[in-house]
PDB file of C-alpha atoms and ligand atoms in Angstrom:
ATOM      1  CA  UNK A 147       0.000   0.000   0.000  1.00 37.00           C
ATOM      2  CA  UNK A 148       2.989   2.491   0.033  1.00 37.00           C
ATOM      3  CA  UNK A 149       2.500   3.421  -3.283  1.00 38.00           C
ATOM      4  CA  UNK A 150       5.279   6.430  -3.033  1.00 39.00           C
ATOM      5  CA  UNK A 151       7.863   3.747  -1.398  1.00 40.00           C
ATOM      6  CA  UNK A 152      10.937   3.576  -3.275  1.00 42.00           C
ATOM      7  CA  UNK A 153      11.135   1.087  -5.484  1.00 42.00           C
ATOM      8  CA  UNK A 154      13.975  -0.571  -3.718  1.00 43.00           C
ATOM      9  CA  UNK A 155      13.794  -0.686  -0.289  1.00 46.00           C
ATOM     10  CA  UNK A 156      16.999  -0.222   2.179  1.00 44.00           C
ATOM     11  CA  UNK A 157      16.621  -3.419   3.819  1.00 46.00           C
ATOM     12  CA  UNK A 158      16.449  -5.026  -0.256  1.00 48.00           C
ATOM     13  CA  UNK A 159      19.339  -2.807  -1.233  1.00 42.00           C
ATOM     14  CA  UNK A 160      21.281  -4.155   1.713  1.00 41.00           C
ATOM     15  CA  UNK A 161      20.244  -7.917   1.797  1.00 45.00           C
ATOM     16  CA  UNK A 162      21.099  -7.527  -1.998  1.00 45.00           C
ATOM     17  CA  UNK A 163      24.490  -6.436  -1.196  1.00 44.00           C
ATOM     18  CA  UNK A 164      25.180  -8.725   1.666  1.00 42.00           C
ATOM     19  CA  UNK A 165      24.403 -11.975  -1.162  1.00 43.00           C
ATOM     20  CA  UNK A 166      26.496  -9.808  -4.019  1.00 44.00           C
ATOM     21  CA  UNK A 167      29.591  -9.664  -1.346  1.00 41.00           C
ATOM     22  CA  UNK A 168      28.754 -12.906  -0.353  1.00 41.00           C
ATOM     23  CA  UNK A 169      29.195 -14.094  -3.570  1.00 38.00           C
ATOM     24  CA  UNK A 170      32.386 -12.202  -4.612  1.00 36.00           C
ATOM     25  CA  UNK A 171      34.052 -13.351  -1.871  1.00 36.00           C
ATOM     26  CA  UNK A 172      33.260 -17.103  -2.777  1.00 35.00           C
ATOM     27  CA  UNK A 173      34.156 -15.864  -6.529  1.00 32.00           C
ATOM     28  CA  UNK A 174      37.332 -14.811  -4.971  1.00 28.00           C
ATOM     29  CA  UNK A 175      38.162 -17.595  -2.098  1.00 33.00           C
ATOM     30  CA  UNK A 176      36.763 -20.935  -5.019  1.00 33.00           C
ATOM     31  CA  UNK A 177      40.106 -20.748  -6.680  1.00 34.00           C
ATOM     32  CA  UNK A 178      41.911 -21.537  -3.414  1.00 33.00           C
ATOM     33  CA  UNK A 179      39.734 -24.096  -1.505  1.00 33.00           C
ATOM     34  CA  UNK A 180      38.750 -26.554  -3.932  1.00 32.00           C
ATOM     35  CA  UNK A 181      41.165 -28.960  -2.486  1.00 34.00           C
ATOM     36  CA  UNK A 182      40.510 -28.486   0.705  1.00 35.00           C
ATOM     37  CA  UNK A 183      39.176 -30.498   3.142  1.00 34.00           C
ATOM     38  CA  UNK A 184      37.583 -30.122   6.539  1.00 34.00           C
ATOM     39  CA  UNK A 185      37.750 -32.464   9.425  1.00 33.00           C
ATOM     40  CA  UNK A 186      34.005 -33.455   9.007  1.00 34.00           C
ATOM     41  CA  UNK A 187      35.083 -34.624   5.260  1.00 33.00           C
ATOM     42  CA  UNK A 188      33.013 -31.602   3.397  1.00 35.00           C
ATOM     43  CA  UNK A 189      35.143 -29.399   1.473  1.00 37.00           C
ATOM     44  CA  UNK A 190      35.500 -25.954   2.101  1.00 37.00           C
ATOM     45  CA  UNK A 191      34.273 -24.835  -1.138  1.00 39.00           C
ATOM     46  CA  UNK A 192      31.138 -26.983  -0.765  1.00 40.00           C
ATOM     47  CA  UNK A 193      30.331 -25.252   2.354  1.00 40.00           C
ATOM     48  CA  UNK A 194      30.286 -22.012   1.012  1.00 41.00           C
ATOM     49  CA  UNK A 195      28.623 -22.734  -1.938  1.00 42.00           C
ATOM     50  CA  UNK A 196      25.426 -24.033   0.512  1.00 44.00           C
ATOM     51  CA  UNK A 197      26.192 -20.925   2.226  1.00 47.00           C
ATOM     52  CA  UNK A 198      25.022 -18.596  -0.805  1.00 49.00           C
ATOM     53  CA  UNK A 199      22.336 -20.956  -1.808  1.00 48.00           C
ATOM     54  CA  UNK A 200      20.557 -21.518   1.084  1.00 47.00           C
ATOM     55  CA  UNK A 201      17.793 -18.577   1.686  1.00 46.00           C
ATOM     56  CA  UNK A 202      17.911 -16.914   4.753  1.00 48.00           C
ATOM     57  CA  UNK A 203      15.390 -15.169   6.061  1.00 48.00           C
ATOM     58  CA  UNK A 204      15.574 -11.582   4.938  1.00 46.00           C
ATOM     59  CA  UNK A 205      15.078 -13.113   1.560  1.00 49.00           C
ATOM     60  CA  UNK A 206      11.856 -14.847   2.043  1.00 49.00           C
ATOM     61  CA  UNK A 207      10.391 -11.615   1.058  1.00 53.00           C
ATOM     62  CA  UNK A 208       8.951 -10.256   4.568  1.00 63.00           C
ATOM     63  CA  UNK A 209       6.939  -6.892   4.527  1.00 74.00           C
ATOM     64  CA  UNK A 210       9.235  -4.071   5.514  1.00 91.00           C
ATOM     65  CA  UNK A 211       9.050  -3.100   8.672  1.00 97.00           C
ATOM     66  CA  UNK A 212       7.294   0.379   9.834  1.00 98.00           C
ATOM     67  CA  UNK A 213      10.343   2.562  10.337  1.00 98.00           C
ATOM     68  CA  UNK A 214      10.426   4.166  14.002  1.00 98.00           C
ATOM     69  CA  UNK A 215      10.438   7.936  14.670  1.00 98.00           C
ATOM     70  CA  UNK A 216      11.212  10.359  17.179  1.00 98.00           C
ATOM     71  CA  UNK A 217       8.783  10.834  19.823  1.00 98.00           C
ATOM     72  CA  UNK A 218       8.957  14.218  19.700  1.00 97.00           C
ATOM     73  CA  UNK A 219       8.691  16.645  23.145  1.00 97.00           C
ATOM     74  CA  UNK A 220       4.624  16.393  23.534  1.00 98.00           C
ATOM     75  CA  UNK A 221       4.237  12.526  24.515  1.00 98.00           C
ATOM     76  CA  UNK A 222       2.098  11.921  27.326  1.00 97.00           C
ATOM     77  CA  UNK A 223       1.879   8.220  29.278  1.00 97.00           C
ATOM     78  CA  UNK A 224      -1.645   7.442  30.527  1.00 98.00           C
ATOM     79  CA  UNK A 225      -3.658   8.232  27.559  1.00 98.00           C
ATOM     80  CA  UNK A 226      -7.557   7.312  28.167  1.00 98.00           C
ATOM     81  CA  UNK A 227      -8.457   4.309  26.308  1.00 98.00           C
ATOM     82  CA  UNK A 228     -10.982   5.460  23.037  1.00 98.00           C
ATOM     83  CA  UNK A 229     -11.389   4.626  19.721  1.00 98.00           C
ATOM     84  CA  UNK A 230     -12.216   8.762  19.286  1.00 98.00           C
ATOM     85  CA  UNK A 231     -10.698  11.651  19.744  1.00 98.00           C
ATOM     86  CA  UNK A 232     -13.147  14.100  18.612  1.00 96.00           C
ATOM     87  CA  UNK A 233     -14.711  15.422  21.729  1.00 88.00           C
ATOM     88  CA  UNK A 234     -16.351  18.908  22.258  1.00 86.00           C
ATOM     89  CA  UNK A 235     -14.572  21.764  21.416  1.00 91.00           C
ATOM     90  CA  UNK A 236     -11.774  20.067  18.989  1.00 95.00           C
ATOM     91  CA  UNK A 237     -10.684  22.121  15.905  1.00 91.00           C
ATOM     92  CA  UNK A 238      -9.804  20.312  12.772  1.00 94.00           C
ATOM     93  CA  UNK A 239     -11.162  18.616   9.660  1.00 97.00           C
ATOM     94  CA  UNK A 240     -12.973  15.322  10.741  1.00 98.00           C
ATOM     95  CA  UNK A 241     -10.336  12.418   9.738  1.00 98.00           C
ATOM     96  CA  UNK A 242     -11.250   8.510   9.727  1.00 98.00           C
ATOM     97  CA  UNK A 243      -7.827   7.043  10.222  1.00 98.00           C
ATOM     98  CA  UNK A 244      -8.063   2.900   9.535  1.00 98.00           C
ATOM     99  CA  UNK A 245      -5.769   0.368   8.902  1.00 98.00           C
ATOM    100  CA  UNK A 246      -4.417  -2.729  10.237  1.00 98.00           C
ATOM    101  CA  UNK A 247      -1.232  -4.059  12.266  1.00 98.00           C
ATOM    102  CA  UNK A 248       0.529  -7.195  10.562  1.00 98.00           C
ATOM    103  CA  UNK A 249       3.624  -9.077  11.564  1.00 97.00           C
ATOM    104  CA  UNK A 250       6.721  -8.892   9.235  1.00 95.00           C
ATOM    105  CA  UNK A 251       4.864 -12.135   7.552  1.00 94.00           C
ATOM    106  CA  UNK A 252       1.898 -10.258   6.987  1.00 95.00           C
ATOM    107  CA  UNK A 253      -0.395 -12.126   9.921  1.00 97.00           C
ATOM    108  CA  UNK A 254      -2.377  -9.673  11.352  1.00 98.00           C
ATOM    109  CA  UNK A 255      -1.690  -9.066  15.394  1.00 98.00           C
ATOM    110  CA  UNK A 256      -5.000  -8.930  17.850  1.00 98.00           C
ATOM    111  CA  UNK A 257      -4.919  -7.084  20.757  1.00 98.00           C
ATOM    112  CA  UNK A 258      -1.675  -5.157  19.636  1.00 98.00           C
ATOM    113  CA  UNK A 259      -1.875  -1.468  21.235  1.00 98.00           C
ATOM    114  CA  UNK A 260      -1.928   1.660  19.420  1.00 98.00           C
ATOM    115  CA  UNK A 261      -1.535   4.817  21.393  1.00 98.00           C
ATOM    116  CA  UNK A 262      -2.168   8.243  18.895  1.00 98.00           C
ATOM    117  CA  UNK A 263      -1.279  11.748  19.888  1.00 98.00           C
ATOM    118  CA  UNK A 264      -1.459  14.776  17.647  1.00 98.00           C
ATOM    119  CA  UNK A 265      -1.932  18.370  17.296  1.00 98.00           C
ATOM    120  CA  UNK A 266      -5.518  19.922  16.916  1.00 97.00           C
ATOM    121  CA  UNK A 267      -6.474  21.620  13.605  1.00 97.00           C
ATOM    122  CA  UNK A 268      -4.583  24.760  14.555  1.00 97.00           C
ATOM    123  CA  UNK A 269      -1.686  22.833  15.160  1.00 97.00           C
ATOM    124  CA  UNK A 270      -1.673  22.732  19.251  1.00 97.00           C
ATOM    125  CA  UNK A 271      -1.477  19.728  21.410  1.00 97.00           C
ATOM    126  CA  UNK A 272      -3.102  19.834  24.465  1.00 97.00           C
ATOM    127  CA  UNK A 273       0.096  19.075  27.076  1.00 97.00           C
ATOM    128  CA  UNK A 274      -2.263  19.746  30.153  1.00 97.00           C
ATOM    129  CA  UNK A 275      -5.030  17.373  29.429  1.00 96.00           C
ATOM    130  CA  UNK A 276      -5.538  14.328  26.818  1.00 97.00           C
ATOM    131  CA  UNK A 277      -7.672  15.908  24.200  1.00 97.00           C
ATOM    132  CA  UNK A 278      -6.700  14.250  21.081  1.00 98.00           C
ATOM    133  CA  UNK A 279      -4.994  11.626  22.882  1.00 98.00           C
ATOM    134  CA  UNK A 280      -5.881   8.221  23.190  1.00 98.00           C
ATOM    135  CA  UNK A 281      -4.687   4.441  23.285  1.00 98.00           C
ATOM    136  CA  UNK A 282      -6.756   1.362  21.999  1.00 98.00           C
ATOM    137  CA  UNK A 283      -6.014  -2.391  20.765  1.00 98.00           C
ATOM    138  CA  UNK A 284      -6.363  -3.936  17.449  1.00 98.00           C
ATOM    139  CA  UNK A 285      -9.416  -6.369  17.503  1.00 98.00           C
ATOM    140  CA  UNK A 286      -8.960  -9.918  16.025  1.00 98.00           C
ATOM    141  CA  UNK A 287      -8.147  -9.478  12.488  1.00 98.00           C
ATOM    142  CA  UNK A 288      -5.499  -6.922  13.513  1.00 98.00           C
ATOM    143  CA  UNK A 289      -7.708  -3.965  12.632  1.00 98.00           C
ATOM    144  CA  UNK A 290      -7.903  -0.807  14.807  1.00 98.00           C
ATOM    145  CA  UNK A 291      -9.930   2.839  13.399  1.00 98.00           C
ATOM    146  CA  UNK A 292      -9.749   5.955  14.524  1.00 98.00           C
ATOM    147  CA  UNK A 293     -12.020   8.655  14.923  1.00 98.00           C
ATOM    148  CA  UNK A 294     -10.016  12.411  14.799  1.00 98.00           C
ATOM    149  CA  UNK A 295      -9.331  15.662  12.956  1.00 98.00           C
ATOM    150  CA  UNK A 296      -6.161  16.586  10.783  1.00 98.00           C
ATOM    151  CA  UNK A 297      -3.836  18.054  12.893  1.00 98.00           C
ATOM    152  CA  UNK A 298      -2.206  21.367  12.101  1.00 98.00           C
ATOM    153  CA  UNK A 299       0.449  22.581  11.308  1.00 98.00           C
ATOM    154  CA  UNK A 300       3.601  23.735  13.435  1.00 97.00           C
ATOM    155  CA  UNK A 301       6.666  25.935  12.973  1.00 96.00           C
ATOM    156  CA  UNK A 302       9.220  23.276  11.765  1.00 96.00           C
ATOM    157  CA  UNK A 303       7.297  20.275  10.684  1.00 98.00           C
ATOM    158  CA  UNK A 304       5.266  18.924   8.328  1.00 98.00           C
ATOM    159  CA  UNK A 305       1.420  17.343   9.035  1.00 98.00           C
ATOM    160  CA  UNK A 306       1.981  14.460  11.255  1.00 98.00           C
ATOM    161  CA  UNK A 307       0.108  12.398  13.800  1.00 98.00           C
ATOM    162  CA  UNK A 308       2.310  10.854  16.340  1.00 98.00           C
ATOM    163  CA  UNK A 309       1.464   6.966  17.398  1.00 98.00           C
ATOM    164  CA  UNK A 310       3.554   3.763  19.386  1.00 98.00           C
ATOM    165  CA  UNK A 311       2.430   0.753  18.172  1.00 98.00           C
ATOM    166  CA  UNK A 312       3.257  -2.744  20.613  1.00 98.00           C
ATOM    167  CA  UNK A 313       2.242  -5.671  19.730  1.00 98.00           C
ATOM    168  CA  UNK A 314       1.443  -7.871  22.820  1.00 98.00           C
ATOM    169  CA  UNK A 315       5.074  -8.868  24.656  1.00 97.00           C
ATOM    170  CA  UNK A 316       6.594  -7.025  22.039  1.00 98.00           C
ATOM    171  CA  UNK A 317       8.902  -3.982  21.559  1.00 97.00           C
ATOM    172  CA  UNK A 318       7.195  -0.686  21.204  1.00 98.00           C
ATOM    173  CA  UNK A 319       7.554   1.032  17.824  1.00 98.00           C
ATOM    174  CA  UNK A 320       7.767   4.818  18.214  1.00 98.00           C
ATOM    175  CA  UNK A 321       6.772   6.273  14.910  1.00 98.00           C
ATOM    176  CA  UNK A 322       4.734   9.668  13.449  1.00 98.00           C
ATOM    177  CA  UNK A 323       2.405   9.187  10.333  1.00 98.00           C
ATOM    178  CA  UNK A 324       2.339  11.445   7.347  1.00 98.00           C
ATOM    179  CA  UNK A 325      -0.138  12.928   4.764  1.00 98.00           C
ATOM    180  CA  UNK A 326       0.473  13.133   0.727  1.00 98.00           C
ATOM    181  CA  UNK A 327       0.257  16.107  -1.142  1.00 98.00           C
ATOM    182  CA  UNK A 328       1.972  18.308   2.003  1.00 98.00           C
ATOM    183  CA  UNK A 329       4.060  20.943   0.104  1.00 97.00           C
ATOM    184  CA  UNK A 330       6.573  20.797   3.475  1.00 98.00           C
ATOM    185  CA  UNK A 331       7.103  17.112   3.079  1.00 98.00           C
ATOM    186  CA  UNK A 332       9.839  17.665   1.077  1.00 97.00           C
ATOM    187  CA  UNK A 333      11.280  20.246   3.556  1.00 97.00           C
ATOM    188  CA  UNK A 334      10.814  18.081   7.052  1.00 98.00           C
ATOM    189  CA  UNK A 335      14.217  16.149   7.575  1.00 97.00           C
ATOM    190  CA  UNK A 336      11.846  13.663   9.640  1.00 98.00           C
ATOM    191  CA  UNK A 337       9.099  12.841   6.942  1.00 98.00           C
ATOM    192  CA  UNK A 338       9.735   9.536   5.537  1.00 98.00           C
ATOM    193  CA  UNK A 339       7.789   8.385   2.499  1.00 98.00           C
ATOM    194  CA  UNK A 340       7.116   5.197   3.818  1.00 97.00           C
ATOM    195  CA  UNK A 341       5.009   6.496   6.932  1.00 98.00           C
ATOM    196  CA  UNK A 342       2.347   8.248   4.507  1.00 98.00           C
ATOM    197  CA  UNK A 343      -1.257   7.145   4.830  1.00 98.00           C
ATOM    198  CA  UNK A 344      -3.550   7.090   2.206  1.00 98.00           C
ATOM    199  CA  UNK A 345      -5.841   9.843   1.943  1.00 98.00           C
ATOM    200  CA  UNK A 346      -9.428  10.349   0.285  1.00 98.00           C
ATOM    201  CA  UNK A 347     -11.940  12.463   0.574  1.00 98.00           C
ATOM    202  CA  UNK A 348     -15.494  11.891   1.906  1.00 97.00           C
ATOM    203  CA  UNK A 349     -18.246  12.830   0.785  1.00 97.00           C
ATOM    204  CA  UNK A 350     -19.282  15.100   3.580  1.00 97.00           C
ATOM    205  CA  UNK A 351     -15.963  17.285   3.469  1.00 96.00           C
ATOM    206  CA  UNK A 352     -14.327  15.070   6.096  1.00 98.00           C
ATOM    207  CA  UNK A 353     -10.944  12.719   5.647  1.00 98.00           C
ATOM    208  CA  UNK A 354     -10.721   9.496   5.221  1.00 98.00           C
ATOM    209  CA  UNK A 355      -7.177   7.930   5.937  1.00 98.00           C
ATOM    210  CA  UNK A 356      -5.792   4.033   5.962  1.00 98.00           C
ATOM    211  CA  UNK A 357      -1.785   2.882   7.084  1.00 98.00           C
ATOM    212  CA  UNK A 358      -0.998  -0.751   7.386  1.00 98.00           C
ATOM    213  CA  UNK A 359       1.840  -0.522  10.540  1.00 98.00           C
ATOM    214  CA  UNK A 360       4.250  -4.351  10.210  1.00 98.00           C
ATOM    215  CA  UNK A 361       5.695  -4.860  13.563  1.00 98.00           C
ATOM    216  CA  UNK A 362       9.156  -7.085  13.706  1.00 96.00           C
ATOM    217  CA  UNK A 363       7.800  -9.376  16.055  1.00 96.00           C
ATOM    218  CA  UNK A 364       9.686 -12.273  17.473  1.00 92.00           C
TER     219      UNK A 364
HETATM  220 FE1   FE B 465       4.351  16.543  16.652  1.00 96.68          FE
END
């Protein structure tokens, strides 16, 4: 779904280049070892040649990871437990925000917590209460939704919403969500393509936005 991702991921490029060294150093050792043997009777060039042949598992194709973020200076712990964050008195475009959290295998996680924090439409985040704050847990099929506004903008950054993401007994992932089309993208060092949602338009002037998060999970 991260239809501006580049075409070649990092953890591609570099799994690609780990095999391509792999391989020119057995290019470069073969001439050397084909005579040799090792105690267990297997020659040395046989066991390298397994080596590069046998898959491992950042070649079994895995969905990237979700890259982490900085949490940035307005986290708050304790964040009431809702599926909404529109309450009275909240400024901003209406946004649906759904999606689903997936292993690195693709198999969606239940129960995994997702804990959202953002600015309000004018781009201010409310560091003495919890408005627009708020934790919840993916149901079965992995699938959490949330109900918010778009959140401002800020001297420095881009449009962002701030989430962790744990799946249950896992590491947290600390990461920030982005919006297409944001002319300061391009000018945030933090954006990062591959934490862009998908964005439509509803019918009744409000926002409707999906991201998929993939969780390393052990
Ligand atoms: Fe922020």
């Amino acid at each position: 779904m991260f239809n501006d991702q580049p075409t070649v991921s990092r953890r591609r490029f570099v799994s690609s280049s780990l095999v391509s060294a792999a391989l020119l150093v057995v290019a470069c050792r073969a001439p050397a070892t084909v005579s040799q043997t090792s105690p267990t009777g297997a020659s040395t060039s046989s066991a390298l040649a397994s080596t590069v042949l046998t898959p491992t598992a950042a070649n079994v194709d895995p969905e990237d990871a979700t890259p982490a973020e900085t949490e940035g200076p307005y986290f708050k712990p304790n964040s009431p437990e809702r599926t909404s964050l529109v309450g009275a008195g909240v400024v901003g475009t209406k946004l649906a925000l759904t999606g689903q959290v997936v292993s690195q295998h693709g198999q969606p996680i239940a129960k995994a917590l997702l804990d959202f924090w953002q600015a309000d439409g004018q781009g201010n985040y409310d560091n003495a209460a919890y408005t627009l704050r708020g934790h919840q847990f993916t149901d079965a099929e992995g699938r959490y939704q949330l109900a918010t506004v778009v959140p401002g903008l800020y001297p420095g950054r881009t449009r962002h919403i701030h989430v962790k993401v744990q799946a249950p007994n896992q590491a947290i992932l600390t990461t920030q969500l982005y919006f297409p089309n944001e002319p300061r993208n391009t000018s945030d060092s933090l954006f990062n393509a591959r934490l862009l949602m998908t964005l439509q338009d509803a019918a009744d002037g409000s926002k409707l936005g999906q991201f998929k998060f993939v969780l390393n999970v052990g």
